[in-house]
Coordinates of C-alpha atoms and ligand atoms in Angstrom, one line a residue:
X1 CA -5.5 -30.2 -3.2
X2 CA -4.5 -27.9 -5.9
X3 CA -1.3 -28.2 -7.9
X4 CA 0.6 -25.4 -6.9
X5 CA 0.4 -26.2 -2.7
X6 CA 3.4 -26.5 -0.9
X7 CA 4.8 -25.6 -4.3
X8 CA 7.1 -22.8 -5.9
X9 CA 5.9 -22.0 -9.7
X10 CA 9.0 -21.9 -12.2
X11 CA 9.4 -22.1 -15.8
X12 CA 5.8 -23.2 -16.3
X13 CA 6.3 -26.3 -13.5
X14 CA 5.0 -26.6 -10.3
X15 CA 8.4 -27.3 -8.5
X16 CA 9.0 -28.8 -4.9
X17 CA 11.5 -26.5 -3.3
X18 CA 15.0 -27.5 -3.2
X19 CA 15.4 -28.1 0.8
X20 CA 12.1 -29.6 0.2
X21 CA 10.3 -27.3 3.3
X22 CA 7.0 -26.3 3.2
X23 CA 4.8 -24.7 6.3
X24 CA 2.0 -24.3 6.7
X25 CA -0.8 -21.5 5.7
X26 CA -3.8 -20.4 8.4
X27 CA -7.5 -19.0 8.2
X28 CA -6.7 -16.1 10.4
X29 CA -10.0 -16.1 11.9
X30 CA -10.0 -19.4 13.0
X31 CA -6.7 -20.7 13.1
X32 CA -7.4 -23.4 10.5
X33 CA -5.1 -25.3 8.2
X34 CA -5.9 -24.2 4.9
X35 CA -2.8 -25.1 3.1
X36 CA 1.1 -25.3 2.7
X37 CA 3.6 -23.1 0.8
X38 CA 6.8 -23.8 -0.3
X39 CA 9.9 -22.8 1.5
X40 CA 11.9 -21.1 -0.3
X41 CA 15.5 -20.0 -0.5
X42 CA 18.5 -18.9 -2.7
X43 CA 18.5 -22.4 -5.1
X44 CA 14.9 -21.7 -5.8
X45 CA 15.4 -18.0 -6.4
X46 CA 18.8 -19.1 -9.0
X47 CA 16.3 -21.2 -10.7
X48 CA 13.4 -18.7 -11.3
X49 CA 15.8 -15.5 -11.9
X50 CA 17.7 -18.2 -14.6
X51 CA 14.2 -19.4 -16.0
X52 CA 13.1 -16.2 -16.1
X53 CA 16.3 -14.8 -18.2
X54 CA 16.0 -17.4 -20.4
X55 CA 12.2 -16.9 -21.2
X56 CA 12.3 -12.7 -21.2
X57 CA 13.5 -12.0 -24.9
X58 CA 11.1 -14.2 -26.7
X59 CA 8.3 -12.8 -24.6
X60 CA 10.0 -9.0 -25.9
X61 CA 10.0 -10.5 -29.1
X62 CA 6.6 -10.8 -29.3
X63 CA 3.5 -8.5 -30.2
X64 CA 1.8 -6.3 -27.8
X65 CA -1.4 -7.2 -29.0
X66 CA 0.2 -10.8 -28.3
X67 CA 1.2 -9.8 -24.9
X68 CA -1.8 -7.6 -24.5
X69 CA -4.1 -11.2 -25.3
X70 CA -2.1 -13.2 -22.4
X71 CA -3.1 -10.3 -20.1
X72 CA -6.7 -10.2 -21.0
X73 CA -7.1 -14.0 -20.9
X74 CA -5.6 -13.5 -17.2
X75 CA -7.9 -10.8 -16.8
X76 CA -11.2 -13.6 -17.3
X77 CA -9.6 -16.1 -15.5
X78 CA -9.7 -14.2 -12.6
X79 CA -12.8 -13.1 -13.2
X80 CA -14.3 -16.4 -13.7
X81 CA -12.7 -17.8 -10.4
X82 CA -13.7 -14.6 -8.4
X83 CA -15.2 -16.6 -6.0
X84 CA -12.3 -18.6 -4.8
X85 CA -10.2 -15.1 -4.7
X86 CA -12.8 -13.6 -2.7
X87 CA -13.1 -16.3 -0.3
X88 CA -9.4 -17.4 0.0
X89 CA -8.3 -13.7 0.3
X90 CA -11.1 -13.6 3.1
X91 CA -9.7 -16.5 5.0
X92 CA -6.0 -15.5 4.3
X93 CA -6.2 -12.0 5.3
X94 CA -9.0 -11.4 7.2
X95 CA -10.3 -9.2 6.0
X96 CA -14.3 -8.8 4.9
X97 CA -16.3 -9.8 1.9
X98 CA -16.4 -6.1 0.5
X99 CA -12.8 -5.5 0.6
X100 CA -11.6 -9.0 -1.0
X101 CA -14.2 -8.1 -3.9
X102 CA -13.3 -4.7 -4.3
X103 CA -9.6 -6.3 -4.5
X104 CA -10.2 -8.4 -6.9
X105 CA -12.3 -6.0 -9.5
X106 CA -9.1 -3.9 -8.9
X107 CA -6.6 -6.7 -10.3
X108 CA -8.7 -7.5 -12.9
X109 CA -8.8 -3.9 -13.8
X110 CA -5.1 -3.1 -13.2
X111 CA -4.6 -6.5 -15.9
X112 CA -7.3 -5.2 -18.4
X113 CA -5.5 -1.3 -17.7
X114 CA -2.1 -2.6 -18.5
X115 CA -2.9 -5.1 -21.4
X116 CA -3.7 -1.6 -23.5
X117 CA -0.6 -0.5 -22.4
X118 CA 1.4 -2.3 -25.0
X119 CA -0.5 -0.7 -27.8
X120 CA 0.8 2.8 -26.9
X121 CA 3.3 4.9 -28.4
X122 CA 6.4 4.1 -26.6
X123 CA 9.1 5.6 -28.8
X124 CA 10.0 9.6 -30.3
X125 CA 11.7 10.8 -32.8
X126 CA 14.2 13.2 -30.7
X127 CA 16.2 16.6 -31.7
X128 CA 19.5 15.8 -33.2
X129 CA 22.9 17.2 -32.2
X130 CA 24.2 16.6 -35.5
X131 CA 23.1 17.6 -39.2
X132 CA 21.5 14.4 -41.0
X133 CA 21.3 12.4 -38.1
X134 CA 18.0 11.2 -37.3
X135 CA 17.9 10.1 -33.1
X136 CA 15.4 7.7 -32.1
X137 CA 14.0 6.9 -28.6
X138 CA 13.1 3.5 -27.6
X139 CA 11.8 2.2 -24.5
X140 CA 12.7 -1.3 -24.3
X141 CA 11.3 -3.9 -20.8
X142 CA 14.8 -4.2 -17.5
X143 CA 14.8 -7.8 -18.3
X144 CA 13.7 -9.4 -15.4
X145 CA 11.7 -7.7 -12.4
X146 CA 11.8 -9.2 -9.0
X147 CA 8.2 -8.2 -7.2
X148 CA 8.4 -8.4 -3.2
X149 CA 5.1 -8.0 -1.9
X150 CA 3.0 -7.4 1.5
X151 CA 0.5 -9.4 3.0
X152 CA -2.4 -6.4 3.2
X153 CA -3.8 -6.7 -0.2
X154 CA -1.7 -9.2 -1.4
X155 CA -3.4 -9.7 -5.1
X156 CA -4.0 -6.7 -6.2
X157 CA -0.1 -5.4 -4.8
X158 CA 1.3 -8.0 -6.8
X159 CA -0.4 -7.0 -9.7
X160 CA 0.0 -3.3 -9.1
X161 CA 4.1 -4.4 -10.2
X162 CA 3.2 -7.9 -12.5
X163 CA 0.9 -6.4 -15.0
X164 CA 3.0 -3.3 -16.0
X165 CA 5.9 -5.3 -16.0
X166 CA 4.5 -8.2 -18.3
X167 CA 2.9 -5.5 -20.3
X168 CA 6.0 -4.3 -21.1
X169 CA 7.8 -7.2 -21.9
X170 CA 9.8 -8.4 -18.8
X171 CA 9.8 -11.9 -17.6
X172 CA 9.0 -11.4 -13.4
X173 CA 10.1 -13.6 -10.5
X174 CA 7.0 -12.5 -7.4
X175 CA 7.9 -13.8 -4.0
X176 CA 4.4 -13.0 -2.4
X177 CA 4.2 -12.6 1.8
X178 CA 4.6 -15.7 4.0
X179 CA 1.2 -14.7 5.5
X180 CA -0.3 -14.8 2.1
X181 CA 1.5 -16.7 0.1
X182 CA -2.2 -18.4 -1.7
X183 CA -4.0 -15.6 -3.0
X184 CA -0.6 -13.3 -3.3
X185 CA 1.2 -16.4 -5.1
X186 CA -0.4 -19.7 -5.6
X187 CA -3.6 -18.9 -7.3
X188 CA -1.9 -16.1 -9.5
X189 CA 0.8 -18.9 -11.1
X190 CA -2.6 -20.8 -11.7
X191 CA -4.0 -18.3 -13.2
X192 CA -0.5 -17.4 -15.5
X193 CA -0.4 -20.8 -16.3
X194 CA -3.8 -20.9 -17.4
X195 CA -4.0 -18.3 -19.4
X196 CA -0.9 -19.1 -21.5
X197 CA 2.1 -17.2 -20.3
X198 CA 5.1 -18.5 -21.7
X199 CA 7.0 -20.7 -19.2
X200 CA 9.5 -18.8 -17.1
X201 CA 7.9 -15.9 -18.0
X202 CA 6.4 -15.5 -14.6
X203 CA 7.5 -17.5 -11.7
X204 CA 6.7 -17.4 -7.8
X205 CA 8.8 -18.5 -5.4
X206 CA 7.5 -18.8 -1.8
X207 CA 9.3 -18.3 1.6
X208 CA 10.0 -16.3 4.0
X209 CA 12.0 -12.6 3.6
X210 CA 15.2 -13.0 4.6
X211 CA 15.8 -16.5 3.4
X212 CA 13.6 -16.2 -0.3
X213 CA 13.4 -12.9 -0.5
X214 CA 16.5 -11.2 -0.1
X215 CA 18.4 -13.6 -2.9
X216 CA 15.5 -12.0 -5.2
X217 CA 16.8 -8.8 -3.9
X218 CA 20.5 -9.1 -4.0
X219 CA 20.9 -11.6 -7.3
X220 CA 22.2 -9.6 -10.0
X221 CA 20.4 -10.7 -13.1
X222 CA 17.5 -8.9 -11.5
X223 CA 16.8 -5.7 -13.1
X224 CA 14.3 -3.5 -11.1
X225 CA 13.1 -5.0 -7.4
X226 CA 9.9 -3.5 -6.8
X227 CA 9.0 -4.0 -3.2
X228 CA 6.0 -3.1 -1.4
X229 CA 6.1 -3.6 2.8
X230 CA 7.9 -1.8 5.4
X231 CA 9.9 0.7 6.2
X232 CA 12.4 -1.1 8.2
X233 CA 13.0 -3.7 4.5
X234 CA 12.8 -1.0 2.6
X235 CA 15.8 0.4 4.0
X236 CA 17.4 -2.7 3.7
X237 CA 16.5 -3.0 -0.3
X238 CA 18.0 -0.2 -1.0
X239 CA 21.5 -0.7 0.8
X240 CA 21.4 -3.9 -1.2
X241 CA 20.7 -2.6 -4.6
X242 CA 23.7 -0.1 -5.2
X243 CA 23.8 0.8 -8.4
X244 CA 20.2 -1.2 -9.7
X245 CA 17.1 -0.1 -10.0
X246 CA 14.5 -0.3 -6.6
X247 CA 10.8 1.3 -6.4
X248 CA 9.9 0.9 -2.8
X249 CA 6.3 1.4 -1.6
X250 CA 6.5 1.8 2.2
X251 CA 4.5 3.0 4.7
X252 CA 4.0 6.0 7.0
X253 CA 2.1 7.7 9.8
X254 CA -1.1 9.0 7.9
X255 CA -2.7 12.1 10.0
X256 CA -6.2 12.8 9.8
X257 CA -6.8 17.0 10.7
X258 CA -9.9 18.1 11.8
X259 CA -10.2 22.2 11.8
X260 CA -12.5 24.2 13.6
X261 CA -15.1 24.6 11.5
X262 CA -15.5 21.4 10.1
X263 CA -18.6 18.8 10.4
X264 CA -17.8 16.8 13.7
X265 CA -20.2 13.9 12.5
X266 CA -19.8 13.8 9.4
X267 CA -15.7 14.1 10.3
X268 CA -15.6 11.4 12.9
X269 CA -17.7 9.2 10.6
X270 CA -14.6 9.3 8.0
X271 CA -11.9 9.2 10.9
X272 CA -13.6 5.9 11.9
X273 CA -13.8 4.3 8.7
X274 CA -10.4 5.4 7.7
X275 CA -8.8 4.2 11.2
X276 CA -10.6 1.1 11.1
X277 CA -11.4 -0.2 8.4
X278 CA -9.8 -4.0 7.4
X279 CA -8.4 -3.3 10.8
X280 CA -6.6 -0.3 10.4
X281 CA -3.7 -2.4 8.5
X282 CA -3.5 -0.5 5.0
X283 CA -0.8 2.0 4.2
X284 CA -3.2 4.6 3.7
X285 CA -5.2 4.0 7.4
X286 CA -5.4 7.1 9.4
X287 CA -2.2 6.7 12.4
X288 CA -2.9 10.5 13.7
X289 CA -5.8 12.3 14.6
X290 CA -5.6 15.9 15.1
X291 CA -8.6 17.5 16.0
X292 CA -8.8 21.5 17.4
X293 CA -9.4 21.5 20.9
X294 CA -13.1 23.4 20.4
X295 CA -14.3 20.1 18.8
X296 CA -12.6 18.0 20.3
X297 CA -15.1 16.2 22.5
X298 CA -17.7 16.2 20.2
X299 CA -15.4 14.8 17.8
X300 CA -13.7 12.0 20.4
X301 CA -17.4 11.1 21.7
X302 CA -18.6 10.4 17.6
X303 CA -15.4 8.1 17.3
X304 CA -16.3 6.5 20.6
X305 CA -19.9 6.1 19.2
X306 CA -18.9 4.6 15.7
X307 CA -16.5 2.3 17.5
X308 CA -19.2 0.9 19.8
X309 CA -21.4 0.1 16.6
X310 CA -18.2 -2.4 14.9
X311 CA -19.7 -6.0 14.8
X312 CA -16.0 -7.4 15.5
X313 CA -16.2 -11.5 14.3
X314 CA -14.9 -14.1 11.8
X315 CA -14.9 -12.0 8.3
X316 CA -16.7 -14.4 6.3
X317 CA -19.9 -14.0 8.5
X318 CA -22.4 -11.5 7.0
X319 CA -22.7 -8.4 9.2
X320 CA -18.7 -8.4 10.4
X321 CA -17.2 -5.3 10.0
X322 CA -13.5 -6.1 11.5
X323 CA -11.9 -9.4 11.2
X324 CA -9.2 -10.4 13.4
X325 CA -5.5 -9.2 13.1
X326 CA -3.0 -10.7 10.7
X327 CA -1.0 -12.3 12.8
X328 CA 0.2 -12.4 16.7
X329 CA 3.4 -10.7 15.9
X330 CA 1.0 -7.7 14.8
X331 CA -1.2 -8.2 17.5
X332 CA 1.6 -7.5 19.9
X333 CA 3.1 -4.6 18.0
X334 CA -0.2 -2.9 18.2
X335 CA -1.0 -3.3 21.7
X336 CA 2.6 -2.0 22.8
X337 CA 2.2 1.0 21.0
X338 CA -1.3 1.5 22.6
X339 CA 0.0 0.6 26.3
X340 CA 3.5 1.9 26.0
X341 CA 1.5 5.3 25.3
X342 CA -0.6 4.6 28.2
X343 CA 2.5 4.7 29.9
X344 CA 3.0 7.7 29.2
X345 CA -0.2 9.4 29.8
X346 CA -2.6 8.8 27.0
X347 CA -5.8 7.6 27.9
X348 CA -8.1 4.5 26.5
X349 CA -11.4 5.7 25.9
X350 CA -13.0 2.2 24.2
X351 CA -11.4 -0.9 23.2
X352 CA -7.4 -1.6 24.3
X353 CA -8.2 -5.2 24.5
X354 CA -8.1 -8.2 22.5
X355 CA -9.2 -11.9 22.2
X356 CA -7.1 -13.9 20.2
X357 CA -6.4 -12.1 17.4
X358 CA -9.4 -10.1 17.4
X359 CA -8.5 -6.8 18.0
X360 CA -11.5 -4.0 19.8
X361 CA -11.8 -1.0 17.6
X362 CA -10.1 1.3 19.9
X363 CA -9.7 4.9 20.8
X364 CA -7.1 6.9 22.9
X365 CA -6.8 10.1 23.7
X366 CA -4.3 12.8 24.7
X367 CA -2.2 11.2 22.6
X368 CA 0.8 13.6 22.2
X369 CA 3.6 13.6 19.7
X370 CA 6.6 12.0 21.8
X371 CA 4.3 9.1 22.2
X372 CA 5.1 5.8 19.9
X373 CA 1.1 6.4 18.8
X374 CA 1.8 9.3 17.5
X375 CA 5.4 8.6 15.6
X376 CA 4.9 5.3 14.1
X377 CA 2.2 4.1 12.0
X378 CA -0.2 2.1 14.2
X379 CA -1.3 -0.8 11.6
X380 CA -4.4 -1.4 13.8
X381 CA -7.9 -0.4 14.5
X382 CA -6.9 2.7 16.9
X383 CA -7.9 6.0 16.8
X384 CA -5.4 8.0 18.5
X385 CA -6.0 11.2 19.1
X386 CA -3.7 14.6 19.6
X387 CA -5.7 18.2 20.4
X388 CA -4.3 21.2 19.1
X389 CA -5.3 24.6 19.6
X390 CA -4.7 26.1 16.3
X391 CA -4.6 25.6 12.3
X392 CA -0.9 26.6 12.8
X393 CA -0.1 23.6 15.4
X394 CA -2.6 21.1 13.3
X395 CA -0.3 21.7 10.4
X396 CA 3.0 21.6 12.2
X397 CA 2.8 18.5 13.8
X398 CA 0.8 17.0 10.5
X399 CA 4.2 17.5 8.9
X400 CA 6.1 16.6 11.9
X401 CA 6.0 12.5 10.1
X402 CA 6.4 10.7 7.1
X403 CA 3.1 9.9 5.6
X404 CA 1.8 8.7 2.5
X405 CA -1.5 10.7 2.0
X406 CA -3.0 12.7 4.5
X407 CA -6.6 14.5 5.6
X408 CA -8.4 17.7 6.4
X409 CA -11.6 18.7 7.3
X410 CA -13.4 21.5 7.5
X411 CA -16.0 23.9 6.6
X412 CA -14.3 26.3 3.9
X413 CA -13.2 24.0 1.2
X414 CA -10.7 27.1 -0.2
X415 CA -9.0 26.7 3.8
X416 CA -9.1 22.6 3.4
X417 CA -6.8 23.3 -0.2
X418 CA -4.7 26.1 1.1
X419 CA -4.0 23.5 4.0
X420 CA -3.6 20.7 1.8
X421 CA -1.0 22.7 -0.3
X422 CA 1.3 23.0 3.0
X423 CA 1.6 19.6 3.5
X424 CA 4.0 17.5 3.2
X425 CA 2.8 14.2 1.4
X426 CA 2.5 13.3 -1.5
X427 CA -1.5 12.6 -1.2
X428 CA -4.2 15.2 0.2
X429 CA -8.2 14.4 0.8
X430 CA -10.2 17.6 1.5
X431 CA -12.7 16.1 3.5
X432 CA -12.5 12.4 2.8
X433 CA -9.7 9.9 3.1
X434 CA -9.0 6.4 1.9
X435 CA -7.0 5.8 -1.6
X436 CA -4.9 8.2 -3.7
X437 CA -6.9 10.6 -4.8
X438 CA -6.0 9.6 -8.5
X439 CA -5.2 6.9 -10.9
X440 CA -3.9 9.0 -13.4
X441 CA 0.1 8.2 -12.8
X442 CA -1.0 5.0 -11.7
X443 CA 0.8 2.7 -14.1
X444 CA 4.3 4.3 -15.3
X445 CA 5.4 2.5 -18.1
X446 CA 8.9 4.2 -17.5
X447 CA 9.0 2.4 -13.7
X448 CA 9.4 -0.8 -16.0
X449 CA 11.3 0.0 -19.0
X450 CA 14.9 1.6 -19.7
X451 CA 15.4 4.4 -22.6
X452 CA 17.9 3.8 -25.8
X453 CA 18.4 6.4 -27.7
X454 CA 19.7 5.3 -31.1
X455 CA 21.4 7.9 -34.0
X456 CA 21.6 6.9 -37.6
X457 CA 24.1 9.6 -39.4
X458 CA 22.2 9.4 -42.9
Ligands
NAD1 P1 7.3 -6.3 5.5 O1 8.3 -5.3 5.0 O2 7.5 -7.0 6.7 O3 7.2 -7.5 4.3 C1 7.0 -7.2 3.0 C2 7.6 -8.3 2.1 O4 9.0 -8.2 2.3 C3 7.2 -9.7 2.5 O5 7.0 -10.4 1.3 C4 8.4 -10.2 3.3 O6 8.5 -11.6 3.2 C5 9.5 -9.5 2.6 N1 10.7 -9.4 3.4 C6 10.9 -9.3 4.7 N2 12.2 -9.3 5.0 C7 12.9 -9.3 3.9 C8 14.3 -9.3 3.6 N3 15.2 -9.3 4.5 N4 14.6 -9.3 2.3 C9 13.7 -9.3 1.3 N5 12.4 -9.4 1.5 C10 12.0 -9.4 2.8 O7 5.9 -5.6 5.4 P2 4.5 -6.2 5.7 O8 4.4 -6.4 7.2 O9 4.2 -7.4 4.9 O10 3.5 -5.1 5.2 C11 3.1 -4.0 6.0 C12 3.9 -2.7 5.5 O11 3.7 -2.5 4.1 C13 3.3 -1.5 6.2 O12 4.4 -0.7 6.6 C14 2.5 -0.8 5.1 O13 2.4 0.6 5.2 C15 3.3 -1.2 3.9 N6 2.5 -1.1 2.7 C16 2.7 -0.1 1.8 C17 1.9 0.0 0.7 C18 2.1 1.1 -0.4 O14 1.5 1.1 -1.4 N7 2.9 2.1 0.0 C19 0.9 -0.9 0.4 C20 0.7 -1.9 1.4 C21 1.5 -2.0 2.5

């Protein structure tokens, strides 16, 4: 058994939680015990937010290249345990091989990324309102950074928030998904305490939302909350926070536009992969397809096709493509928003059913946009798809939802931009989907620090 099971990690101890709860943590293929987590709630949260306070300024105090070392030796401890990520990711999430490794090279990179970080300019000498006074600029670390994370790629979301944050000199209380609460808590506090970083510098506290979470959220020696999940919480963080700092990462109903001229294979071979890949439960999986009604067909039998080909299993078996949903709460959502749409006239061309949690890779058509498909985002392997009979419509109804980064493919790359300059989100692929098309503001300093301007009259 490792040290930090059934165990919060705060000031550099691994502490039993005060009720003294713990629950239990599941292989989601197989239902299997594969360890505890600590249940936290507001005493545990007091007691990292205070260790945390009291750790912050030295860790300020320090170097970056000090800071930047702690990082890096982070950095190759992950690296050298990449097997146990990979694997404990794999049983925690479900998701395949590929995905838990590409996760992990990400985290490592997002820690290696932000060690640098420190080493940059982060201060200007500014205009002056006054003769002989000389303004500086600093950027000096919040203080202490609550992190609030989702269960979907629950290392590398945590460290998306923890590196910067460290980097720039904060102390950070995580409290990482119930679902996931090893590879998005656990192993990282090993890892922290492993590699040196000052106790109470970083601290996880385990539990479930409302009753660990929302203290993080709502206790006022917490500087920034940075919270990635829902919609629906992310409301709720932001009624709580008033006048503090919150960067929410939500979700959305990505659409997936397919013009009249475009490829239908080589289309319906990315509208697959970015509908079901790890299950269709990322933030950037394609909810909407929106195909014109001349390739429609063509396009709907391709999907059908690629569907039919998904080796649907346990994830850690070579040759499994889709591994089973996170949990039976998701399950359910899923399949309501397919057969409530059935309901109202869509049709299921493949898949619609399930074993356990295993989920087939599914496909619906005549989806239109009153139907919950269409509206909310699906968070499961289903293609669902909406004809239109014009550029016009596609880009309309594209609009028509919140969505973090959508698609469009076609023929005339010049039409694919001019489309993707009418939408809406912040994120465009011209003929692919997936990720944010860049990295490039991917760590903002400024999301983790505050300004000071100071004036010396000479
Ligand atoms: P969720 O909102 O249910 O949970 C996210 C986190 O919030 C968990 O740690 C949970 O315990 C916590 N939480 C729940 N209730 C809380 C409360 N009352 N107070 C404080 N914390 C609370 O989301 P989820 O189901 O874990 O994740 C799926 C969602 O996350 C999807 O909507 C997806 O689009 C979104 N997401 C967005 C991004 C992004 O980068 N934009 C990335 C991944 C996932």
């Amino acid at each position: 058994m490792r040290m930090s099971t059934g165990r919060h990690y705060i000031g550099g101890d691994f502490v039993v939680p005060a009720r003294g709860e713990t629950a239990d943590v599941f292989e989601k293929a197989t239902d299997t015990k594969i360890g505890t987590y600590a249940l936290g709630d507001v005493d545990d949260v007091r007691l990292a937010v205070a260790s945390a306070l009291c750790a912050q300024p030295a860790w300020a105090a320090r170097l970056p290249a000090e800071r930047a070392a702690v990082l890096r030796r982070m950095a190759a401890l992950l690296e050298s345990r990449v097997d146990e990520f990979v694997s404990t990711l794999v049983r925690e999430t479900g998701g395949v091989i590929a995905k838990a490794r590409g996760e992990v090279a990400a985290a490592i990179n997002r820690l290696q990324v932000c060690a640098s970080l420190g080493a940059l300019s982060r201060g200007d000498v500014q205009p002056s309102p006054k003769h002989g006074k000389l303004t500086l600029l600093e950027r000096v670390p919040l203080g202490v950074v609550g992190v609030i994370t989702p269960w979907n790629f629950p290392l590398v979301l945590a460290m998306r928030a923890v590196a910067p944050a460290l980097a720039a000199g904060n102390a950070v209380v995580l409290k990482p998904a119930e679902l996931t609460p090893i590879a998005g808590g656990q192993l990282l506090a090993e890892v922290a305490a492993e590699a040196g970083v000052p106790p109470g510098v970083f601290n996880v506290v385990t539990g479930l939302g409302p009753a660990a979470g929302q203290p993080l959220a709502e206790h006022p020696d917490v500087a920034l909350i940075h919270f990635t999940g829902s919609n629906a919480v992310g409301r709720l963080m932001t009624s709580i926070a008033g006048l503090r700092r919150t960067s929410l990462e939500l979700g959305g109903s990505n659409a997936f536009v397919v013009l009249d001229d475009a490829d239908v294979q080589k289309a319906a071979t990315c509208g697959a992969w970015s509908s079901f890949d790890f299950q269709g439960q990322t933030c950037i999986s394609s909810s909407r397809h929106i195909v014109d009604r001349t390739l429609h067909d063509d396009y709907v039998a391709a999907l059908v096709r690629q569907a039919g080909q998904i080796v649907v299993g346990n994830p850690i078996q070579p040759g499994v493509a889709l591994g089973p949903l996170i949990s039976a709460e998701q399950r359910d959502r899923v399949h309501s928003l397919v057969s409530r749409s059935v309901d109202m006239g869509a049709q299921v061309l493949v898949g619609g059913k399930y074993d356990g949690l295993f989920y087939e890779p599914t496909v619906v058509v005549g989806v239109t946009p009153e139907m919950p498909l269409f509206v909310e985002e699906v968070f499961g392997p289903v293609a669902p798809v909406t004809a239109v009979d014009d550029e016009a419509e596609a880009l309309e109804l594209t609009n028509s939802c919140q969505a973090l980064v959508n698609a469009v493919h076609t023929d005339d790359l010049m039409r694919g931009l001019a489309f993707a300059q009418q939408l809406h989100s912040k994120n465009v692929h011209v003929n692919d989907a997936g990720p944010r098309p860049t990295d490039a503001d991917d760590v903002d300093l400024d999301e983790f620090t505050r300004r000071r301007w100071i004036g010396v009259q000479r």
